[in-house]
Amino acid sequence: MTQLFEPLQAGQLSLSNRVVMAPLTRNRAPGAMPNALMATYYSQRANPKDGAGLIITEATAISHQGQGYSDVPGIWSDAQVAAWKPITESVHAAGGKIVVQLWHVGRVSHVDLQPGGQAPVAPSALTAKTKTVLIKDGVPQFQDTSAPRALELEELPGIVADYRRAARNAIAAGFDGVEVHGANGYLLDQFMRSGSNHRTDAYGGSIANRARLLVEVMQAVCDEIGAGKVGLRLSPVTPANDAFDPQPQALFTHVVQQLAPLKLAYLHFIEGSTGGPRDFTQGDAPFDYAALRAAYRAAGGQAAWMVNNAYDRSLADVALSEGADLVAFGRPFIANPDLTRRLREGTPLNAPDRATFYGGGAKGYIDYPILLN
Ligand code: 8OZ
C-alpha cells in the first residue's frame, strides 16, 4: 500500500503526503519568543518527500493568560509574529507546509506563568489534578497547577477574540493555517467535559452549552482566515490533565455535527490516552471512532480525518484503508526528521531521548541523524 505517501488536498492545504508531524511541546522558546533553533528543527522535517506532508507546530499560546508552561512560544504580539516569520519561511523554502497550534491552557497553569501572578482561569474554580512544567535555572521541574478562578460570562467574548487575533497573526506570520487545540484537558476541553465544567449559565450544563465556547471559537477563527485553513484537535477520551466526561460519545458526536457546516481543512483525533494506551476509554461505553466519523459525514462534514496516537506503518495503512485521510506521528518525528522516508523504505527508526523532550537546546532537538543518499 502506498496511500500514506500520496498527496492530499485538505481544504486549502495542498499536502504532498499523508504523514503529519503532530504538535510537540519542547519548551525551547524563552520569553515565549520563537527563535532560530526552532527554524532549523522545523525545516529539517519539512522535506516534501522524506519529511512531513504537514507540520503542526508545538502548542502556542494565544495570550499571556493562555500560557501554562515555561518557555513555550506565543502568537499574541507583533514581536512574536515577526519572530515566527523566519520559521515559516524556512519551512516553505524546504518545500513544506506548516500550521500553528492555537492554545489556551485554562486551569493547567501556575501563578508564576500568569500576568501579574494572578490565578489561572477555567470554566469553574476546580483545581486540575495534574502537573505543569516550570524551568528554573535551566532545569525542568514538574509542579502542581495553581487553583483557578471561574471565568465570568462577560469575559468569554474576550477569549474568542484572543483566538481570532491569534489566527490573524498566524497568517501575518506566514503560516499555511492554524490548528485549534481542543484536546488534552486544556481550556476548550475543560469547557466541553462535565468533570471540569460546573457552570450554570449558557456555557455549562447540557452538551450543547458545554460545546458552545469551542463552536464560537471555531466560527470566529474560520471567519477570520477562511475555514479551509483551519483544523481542530480533539481527544474524546483522554484522561490527560484530569479531563473527564461520563458521556464522551454523545458529547463529541454533538461537537462534530456542529462543525460539519464549517468546511474545515481537517479534524484531528487523539485515540485513547494521549501518548498512552490506544484502547483507553472513559465514560459509559467504549468509544467508537468509526461511528463518530460516520455521524460527521452524515451531517455533511467533509474535512480530512486525521488520526493520532502510537501509529506505526502498518496501523497507519489500516487506518487509511478504513477511511482516515491523514496520520499524525509525534515522538517518532522528534527522533526522525526523515520519518516519511523511513516509513516508506522500512528503515529502522532512531529512538527519542526522553531526557531532552522538554527544555534545553540543540541536543535532542536538531541533532538526530537523517539517512544519507
Ligand atoms: C506535553 C507537555 C506539555 C504540554 C499537550 C501541549 O498535551 C501539550 C503538552 C504536552 O497537548
Short mmCIF file of C-alpha atoms and ligand atoms in Angstrom, two decimals:
data_model
loop_
_atom_site.label_atom_id
_atom_site.label_comp_id
_atom_site.label_asym_id
_atom_site.label_seq_id
_atom_site.Cartn_x
_atom_site.Cartn_y
_atom_site.Cartn_z
CA MET A 1 0.00 0.00 0.00
CA THR A 2 1.28 3.46 -0.90
CA GLN A 3 -1.60 5.75 0.06
CA LEU A 4 0.40 7.15 3.01
CA PHE A 5 2.86 8.67 0.53
CA GLU A 6 0.31 10.16 -1.83
CA PRO A 7 -0.75 13.83 -1.90
CA LEU A 8 -3.93 15.14 -0.33
CA GLN A 9 -5.89 18.36 -0.69
CA ALA A 10 -7.29 19.17 2.76
CA GLY A 11 -9.37 22.34 2.46
CA GLN A 12 -6.89 24.92 1.18
CA LEU A 13 -3.89 22.86 2.34
CA SER A 14 -2.14 21.08 -0.57
CA LEU A 15 -0.17 18.31 1.14
CA SER A 16 2.50 16.23 -0.57
CA ASN A 17 1.92 13.16 1.61
CA ARG A 18 -0.37 11.99 4.44
CA VAL A 19 2.31 11.78 7.14
CA VAL A 20 1.75 14.64 9.59
CA MET A 21 4.12 15.91 12.27
CA ALA A 22 1.97 16.08 15.41
CA PRO A 23 2.20 19.09 17.75
CA LEU A 24 5.02 18.53 20.26
CA THR A 25 5.77 20.76 23.24
CA ARG A 26 9.56 21.24 23.50
CA ASN A 27 9.96 24.26 25.86
CA ARG A 28 12.74 25.90 23.89
CA ALA A 29 11.23 29.35 23.42
CA PRO A 30 12.38 31.52 26.37
CA GLY A 31 10.28 34.62 26.81
CA ALA A 32 7.56 32.99 24.64
CA MET A 33 9.62 34.05 21.60
CA PRO A 34 10.14 31.76 18.58
CA ASN A 35 13.80 31.56 17.55
CA ALA A 36 16.41 30.35 15.06
CA LEU A 37 16.83 26.92 16.65
CA MET A 38 13.14 26.30 16.01
CA ALA A 39 13.57 27.27 12.34
CA THR A 40 16.24 24.59 11.98
CA TYR A 41 14.14 21.98 13.83
CA TYR A 42 11.01 22.51 11.75
CA SER A 43 12.74 22.89 8.38
CA GLN A 44 14.66 19.63 8.99
CA ARG A 45 11.24 17.90 9.00
CA ALA A 46 9.71 19.81 6.04
CA ASN A 47 11.10 17.98 3.00
CA PRO A 48 8.01 17.04 0.93
CA LYS A 49 9.39 13.62 0.02
CA ASP A 50 11.19 12.48 3.17
CA GLY A 51 9.53 14.63 5.85
CA ALA A 52 6.03 15.62 6.92
CA GLY A 53 3.28 16.44 4.41
CA LEU A 54 2.08 18.84 7.11
CA ILE A 55 3.85 20.17 10.20
CA ILE A 56 1.70 21.20 13.14
CA THR A 57 3.73 23.39 15.48
CA GLU A 58 4.07 22.84 19.17
CA ALA A 59 1.16 24.26 21.15
CA THR A 60 1.42 28.07 21.03
CA ALA A 61 -0.26 30.45 23.48
CA ILE A 62 -2.91 32.83 22.12
CA SER A 63 -2.42 35.18 25.09
CA HIS A 64 -0.23 35.55 28.15
CA GLN A 65 -3.20 34.22 30.16
CA GLY A 66 -3.26 31.18 27.88
CA GLN A 67 0.22 30.08 28.98
CA GLY A 68 0.79 27.19 31.34
CA TYR A 69 4.37 26.03 30.87
CA SER A 70 7.78 27.67 30.89
CA ASP A 71 9.41 28.55 27.58
CA VAL A 72 6.54 27.70 25.24
CA PRO A 73 6.02 30.11 22.33
CA GLY A 74 3.20 32.59 21.89
CA ILE A 75 1.46 34.29 18.97
CA TRP A 76 -0.30 37.24 20.58
CA SER A 77 2.20 40.06 19.95
CA ASP A 78 3.66 41.75 16.88
CA ALA A 79 7.15 40.78 18.08
CA GLN A 80 6.12 37.11 18.16
CA VAL A 81 4.64 37.40 14.65
CA ALA A 82 7.95 38.82 13.40
CA ALA A 83 9.87 36.02 15.17
CA TRP A 84 7.72 33.28 13.60
CA LYS A 85 8.32 34.61 10.06
CA PRO A 86 11.83 33.13 9.58
CA ILE A 87 10.44 29.77 10.74
CA THR A 88 7.56 29.66 8.24
CA GLU A 89 9.94 30.93 5.54
CA SER A 90 12.50 28.19 6.19
CA VAL A 91 9.79 25.51 6.15
CA HIS A 92 8.42 26.85 2.87
CA ALA A 93 11.93 27.11 1.39
CA ALA A 94 12.35 23.40 2.19
CA GLY A 95 9.07 22.67 0.36
CA GLY A 96 6.91 22.02 3.43
CA LYS A 97 3.59 23.18 4.88
CA ILE A 98 3.11 24.38 8.45
CA VAL A 99 0.15 25.34 10.62
CA VAL A 100 0.39 26.75 14.14
CA GLN A 101 -1.47 25.12 17.02
CA LEU A 102 -3.50 27.73 18.94
CA TRP A 103 -3.57 27.07 22.68
CA HIS A 104 -5.18 28.36 25.83
CA VAL A 105 -4.32 26.11 28.77
CA GLY A 106 -7.14 27.33 31.06
CA ARG A 107 -6.59 25.84 34.52
CA VAL A 108 -3.44 23.90 33.56
CA SER A 109 -1.14 26.73 34.64
CA HIS A 110 0.73 28.20 37.55
CA VAL A 111 0.57 31.69 39.07
CA ASP A 112 4.26 32.16 38.18
CA LEU A 113 3.33 31.97 34.48
CA GLN A 114 0.27 34.24 34.64
CA PRO A 115 0.13 38.02 34.08
CA GLY A 116 0.68 39.74 37.42
CA GLY A 117 0.92 36.41 39.23
CA GLN A 118 -2.88 36.05 39.08
CA ALA A 119 -4.85 32.80 39.30
CA PRO A 120 -5.25 30.87 36.03
CA VAL A 121 -8.76 30.92 34.50
CA ALA A 122 -11.13 27.99 33.96
CA PRO A 123 -14.80 27.21 33.34
CA SER A 124 -15.18 26.57 37.09
CA ALA A 125 -12.97 27.08 40.15
CA LEU A 126 -11.85 23.43 40.25
CA THR A 127 -8.13 22.65 40.51
CA ALA A 128 -6.80 20.15 37.96
CA LYS A 129 -5.06 17.15 39.47
CA THR A 130 -2.10 17.48 37.13
CA LYS A 131 1.38 18.98 36.89
CA THR A 132 2.85 21.75 34.81
CA VAL A 133 6.48 22.30 33.81
CA LEU A 134 8.39 25.26 35.21
CA ILE A 135 12.01 25.69 34.13
CA LYS A 136 14.19 27.02 36.93
CA ASP A 137 17.92 27.63 36.30
CA GLY A 138 17.59 25.70 33.06
CA VAL A 139 16.20 22.61 34.79
CA PRO A 140 12.61 21.46 34.05
CA GLN A 141 10.57 20.91 37.22
CA PHE A 142 7.11 19.38 37.43
CA GLN A 143 4.87 21.38 39.76
CA ASP A 144 1.21 21.18 40.81
CA THR A 145 -1.09 23.53 38.90
CA SER A 146 -2.46 26.56 40.79
CA ALA A 147 -6.10 26.89 41.89
CA PRO A 148 -8.02 28.61 39.06
CA ARG A 149 -10.85 31.13 39.16
CA ALA A 150 -14.02 30.71 37.10
CA LEU A 151 -14.27 32.94 34.04
CA GLU A 152 -17.12 35.47 34.19
CA LEU A 153 -19.69 35.20 31.41
CA GLU A 154 -18.68 38.71 30.27
CA GLU A 155 -15.07 37.55 29.75
CA LEU A 156 -15.87 34.83 27.19
CA PRO A 157 -16.14 37.14 24.15
CA GLY A 158 -12.61 38.28 25.02
CA ILE A 159 -11.35 34.70 24.93
CA VAL A 160 -12.95 34.22 21.50
CA ALA A 161 -11.35 37.50 20.38
CA ASP A 162 -7.94 36.26 21.55
CA TYR A 163 -8.28 33.16 19.34
CA ARG A 164 -9.36 35.38 16.45
CA ARG A 165 -6.35 37.66 16.88
CA ALA A 166 -4.02 34.65 17.07
CA ALA A 167 -5.44 33.29 13.80
CA ARG A 168 -4.97 36.68 12.12
CA ASN A 169 -1.41 36.80 13.48
CA ALA A 170 -0.74 33.29 12.16
CA ILE A 171 -1.50 34.35 8.60
CA ALA A 172 0.61 37.51 9.05
CA ALA A 173 3.47 35.28 10.25
CA GLY A 174 3.28 33.21 7.04
CA PHE A 175 1.60 30.06 8.36
CA ASP A 176 -0.48 27.98 5.94
CA GLY A 177 -3.23 27.82 8.54
CA VAL A 178 -3.98 27.03 12.16
CA GLU A 179 -4.99 24.08 14.31
CA VAL A 180 -7.20 24.93 17.29
CA HIS A 181 -6.13 22.87 20.33
CA GLY A 182 -9.40 21.44 21.66
CA ALA A 183 -7.77 18.42 23.32
CA ASN A 184 -5.85 17.15 26.35
CA GLY A 185 -7.74 18.88 29.13
CA TYR A 186 -6.92 22.48 28.18
CA LEU A 187 -9.40 25.38 28.19
CA LEU A 188 -11.75 24.33 25.36
CA ASP A 189 -11.73 20.70 26.53
CA GLN A 190 -12.33 21.90 30.12
CA PHE A 191 -15.48 23.63 28.93
CA MET A 192 -16.68 20.58 26.97
CA ARG A 193 -16.32 18.00 29.74
CA SER A 194 -18.58 17.96 32.78
CA GLY A 195 -15.76 16.92 35.12
CA SER A 196 -14.25 20.41 34.79
CA ASN A 197 -17.35 22.45 33.84
CA HIS A 198 -19.87 23.02 36.63
CA ARG A 199 -21.25 26.27 35.18
CA THR A 200 -24.96 27.10 35.38
CA ASP A 201 -25.04 29.68 32.55
CA ALA A 202 -25.27 29.20 28.74
CA TYR A 203 -21.77 27.62 28.73
CA GLY A 204 -22.45 24.82 31.23
CA GLY A 205 -24.93 22.03 31.91
CA SER A 206 -26.18 20.50 28.65
CA ILE A 207 -23.84 19.11 25.99
CA ALA A 208 -24.86 21.95 23.66
CA ASN A 209 -23.96 24.52 26.32
CA ARG A 210 -20.59 22.92 27.14
CA ALA A 211 -19.66 22.77 23.43
CA ARG A 212 -20.68 26.41 22.88
CA LEU A 213 -17.29 28.05 23.52
CA LEU A 214 -15.49 25.66 21.15
CA VAL A 215 -18.08 26.23 18.41
CA GLU A 216 -17.84 30.03 18.86
CA VAL A 217 -14.05 29.89 18.69
CA MET A 218 -14.11 27.75 15.54
CA GLN A 219 -16.63 30.08 13.89
CA ALA A 220 -14.54 33.15 14.76
CA VAL A 221 -11.27 31.64 13.53
CA CYS A 222 -12.93 30.49 10.29
CA ASP A 223 -14.48 33.94 9.75
CA GLU A 224 -11.06 35.48 10.25
CA ILE A 225 -8.85 33.37 7.96
CA GLY A 226 -11.19 31.07 5.98
CA ALA A 227 -12.29 27.59 7.12
CA GLY A 228 -10.12 25.86 4.52
CA LYS A 229 -7.06 26.87 6.55
CA VAL A 230 -8.41 25.66 9.88
CA GLY A 231 -8.08 22.33 11.66
CA LEU A 232 -9.10 21.19 15.14
CA ARG A 233 -7.56 18.66 17.53
CA LEU A 234 -9.80 16.66 19.87
CA SER A 235 -9.12 13.81 22.32
CA PRO A 236 -12.54 12.36 23.18
CA VAL A 237 -11.50 10.03 25.98
CA THR A 238 -8.06 11.10 27.14
CA PRO A 239 -7.61 11.49 30.89
CA ALA A 240 -4.75 13.96 30.24
CA ASN A 241 -4.68 16.87 32.66
CA ASP A 242 -7.57 15.46 34.71
CA ALA A 243 -10.04 15.54 31.80
CA PHE A 244 -13.23 13.57 32.39
CA ASP A 245 -16.70 13.22 30.92
CA PRO A 246 -19.15 10.38 31.56
CA GLN A 247 -20.67 10.52 28.05
CA PRO A 248 -17.91 11.23 25.52
CA GLN A 249 -19.68 9.59 22.56
CA ALA A 250 -22.73 11.84 22.86
CA LEU A 251 -20.60 14.91 23.59
CA PHE A 252 -18.22 14.58 20.66
CA THR A 253 -20.95 13.47 18.25
CA HIS A 254 -22.67 16.77 19.00
CA VAL A 255 -19.39 18.65 18.56
CA VAL A 256 -18.60 17.22 15.11
CA GLN A 257 -22.21 17.70 13.97
CA GLN A 258 -21.97 21.39 14.94
CA LEU A 259 -18.72 21.72 13.00
CA ALA A 260 -19.91 19.91 9.85
CA PRO A 261 -21.24 23.06 8.10
CA LEU A 262 -17.93 24.94 8.59
CA LYS A 263 -15.93 23.31 5.75
CA LEU A 264 -12.80 22.88 7.89
CA ALA A 265 -9.50 21.62 6.42
CA TYR A 266 -9.21 18.75 8.89
CA LEU A 267 -10.28 17.18 12.17
CA HIS A 268 -7.51 15.58 14.24
CA PHE A 269 -8.25 12.87 16.80
CA ILE A 270 -6.04 11.53 19.57
CA GLU A 271 -7.35 7.99 20.02
CA GLY A 272 -7.30 6.64 23.59
CA SER A 273 -4.98 8.12 26.21
CA THR A 274 -2.60 10.84 24.91
CA GLY A 275 0.83 9.27 24.49
CA GLY A 276 -0.52 6.15 26.21
CA PRO A 277 -2.74 3.15 25.52
CA ARG A 278 -4.81 3.40 22.34
CA ASP A 279 -7.57 1.24 23.86
CA PHE A 280 -8.01 3.52 26.87
CA THR A 281 -11.58 4.70 27.29
CA GLN A 282 -13.73 6.53 29.83
CA GLY A 283 -17.44 7.08 30.40
CA ASP A 284 -20.47 4.96 29.71
CA ALA A 285 -19.18 2.78 26.82
CA PRO A 286 -16.04 2.04 24.77
CA PHE A 287 -15.50 4.95 22.38
CA ASP A 288 -16.48 4.24 18.75
CA TYR A 289 -14.35 6.45 16.45
CA ALA A 290 -15.87 4.98 13.27
CA ALA A 291 -19.35 5.94 14.50
CA LEU A 292 -18.07 9.45 15.23
CA ARG A 293 -16.75 9.81 11.68
CA ALA A 294 -19.97 8.38 10.23
CA ALA A 295 -22.01 10.94 12.23
CA TYR A 296 -19.78 13.75 10.94
CA ARG A 297 -20.04 12.61 7.31
CA ALA A 298 -23.83 12.10 7.67
CA ALA A 299 -24.05 15.73 8.84
CA GLY A 300 -22.27 16.79 5.62
CA GLY A 301 -18.81 17.24 7.14
CA GLN A 302 -16.05 16.99 4.50
CA ALA A 303 -12.88 17.80 6.46
CA ALA A 304 -9.93 15.44 6.13
CA TRP A 305 -9.91 12.95 9.02
CA MET A 306 -6.56 12.83 10.86
CA VAL A 307 -5.75 10.10 13.37
CA ASN A 308 -3.02 10.02 16.01
CA ASN A 309 -1.54 8.08 18.91
CA ALA A 310 1.06 5.35 18.73
CA TYR A 311 0.72 4.76 14.98
CA ASP A 312 3.29 2.77 13.06
CA ARG A 313 3.39 1.98 9.34
CA SER A 314 1.04 -0.99 9.48
CA LEU A 315 -1.51 0.67 11.78
CA ALA A 316 -1.39 3.73 9.50
CA ASP A 317 -2.05 1.63 6.40
CA VAL A 318 -5.05 0.02 8.10
CA ALA A 319 -6.41 3.40 9.21
CA LEU A 320 -6.15 4.83 5.67
CA SER A 321 -7.79 1.74 4.18
CA GLU A 322 -10.66 2.20 6.64
CA GLY A 323 -11.29 5.83 5.72
CA ALA A 324 -8.81 8.03 7.57
CA ASP A 325 -7.07 10.63 5.37
CA LEU A 326 -4.01 11.66 7.40
CA VAL A 327 -1.91 10.08 10.17
CA ALA A 328 -0.06 12.23 12.71
CA PHE A 329 3.15 10.97 14.33
CA GLY A 330 4.56 12.63 17.45
CA ARG A 331 7.53 11.09 19.24
CA PRO A 332 8.80 9.35 16.05
CA PHE A 333 9.19 12.81 14.47
CA ILE A 334 11.26 14.05 17.41
CA ALA A 335 13.96 11.49 16.61
CA ASN A 336 13.49 11.07 12.84
CA PRO A 337 13.44 14.22 10.70
CA ASP A 338 13.12 11.92 7.66
CA LEU A 339 10.35 9.81 9.19
CA THR A 340 8.35 9.63 5.95
CA ARG A 341 11.31 8.16 4.07
CA ARG A 342 11.95 5.65 6.85
CA LEU A 343 8.30 4.57 6.87
CA ARG A 344 8.35 4.23 3.07
CA GLU A 345 11.59 2.24 2.98
CA GLY A 346 11.02 0.28 6.19
CA THR A 347 14.24 1.63 7.71
CA PRO A 348 14.66 1.32 11.50
CA LEU A 349 13.74 4.43 13.47
CA ASN A 350 16.04 6.39 15.78
CA ALA A 351 14.79 6.22 19.38
CA PRO A 352 13.84 9.54 21.00
CA ASP A 353 15.71 10.63 24.15
CA ARG A 354 13.11 11.49 26.80
CA ALA A 355 15.63 13.45 28.85
CA THR A 356 15.69 16.14 26.12
CA PHE A 357 11.94 16.36 25.37
CA TYR A 358 11.24 19.46 27.48
CA GLY A 359 13.71 22.35 27.63
CA GLY A 360 17.37 22.58 26.72
CA GLY A 361 18.97 23.48 23.41
CA ALA A 362 20.25 21.76 20.29
CA LYS A 363 20.86 18.39 21.96
CA GLY A 364 17.96 16.04 21.35
CA TYR A 365 16.35 18.72 19.16
CA ILE A 366 18.21 19.35 15.90
CA ASP A 367 20.90 16.63 16.11
CA TYR A 368 19.02 13.45 15.19
CA PRO A 369 20.58 11.78 12.13
CA ILE A 370 18.89 11.52 8.72
CA LEU A 371 19.58 8.79 6.16
CA LEU A 372 22.26 9.75 3.66
CA ASN A 373 21.71 9.24 -0.11
C1 8OZ B 1 3.44 17.71 26.93
C2 8OZ B 1 3.95 18.65 27.81
C3 8OZ B 1 3.37 19.87 27.89
C4 8OZ B 1 2.27 20.19 27.11
C5 8OZ B 1 -0.50 18.63 25.11
C6 8OZ B 1 0.50 20.78 24.78
O1 8OZ B 1 -0.56 17.60 25.77
C7 8OZ B 1 0.59 19.60 25.36
C8 8OZ B 1 1.76 19.25 26.22
C9 8OZ B 1 2.35 18.01 26.14
O2 8OZ B 1 -1.36 18.89 24.27
#
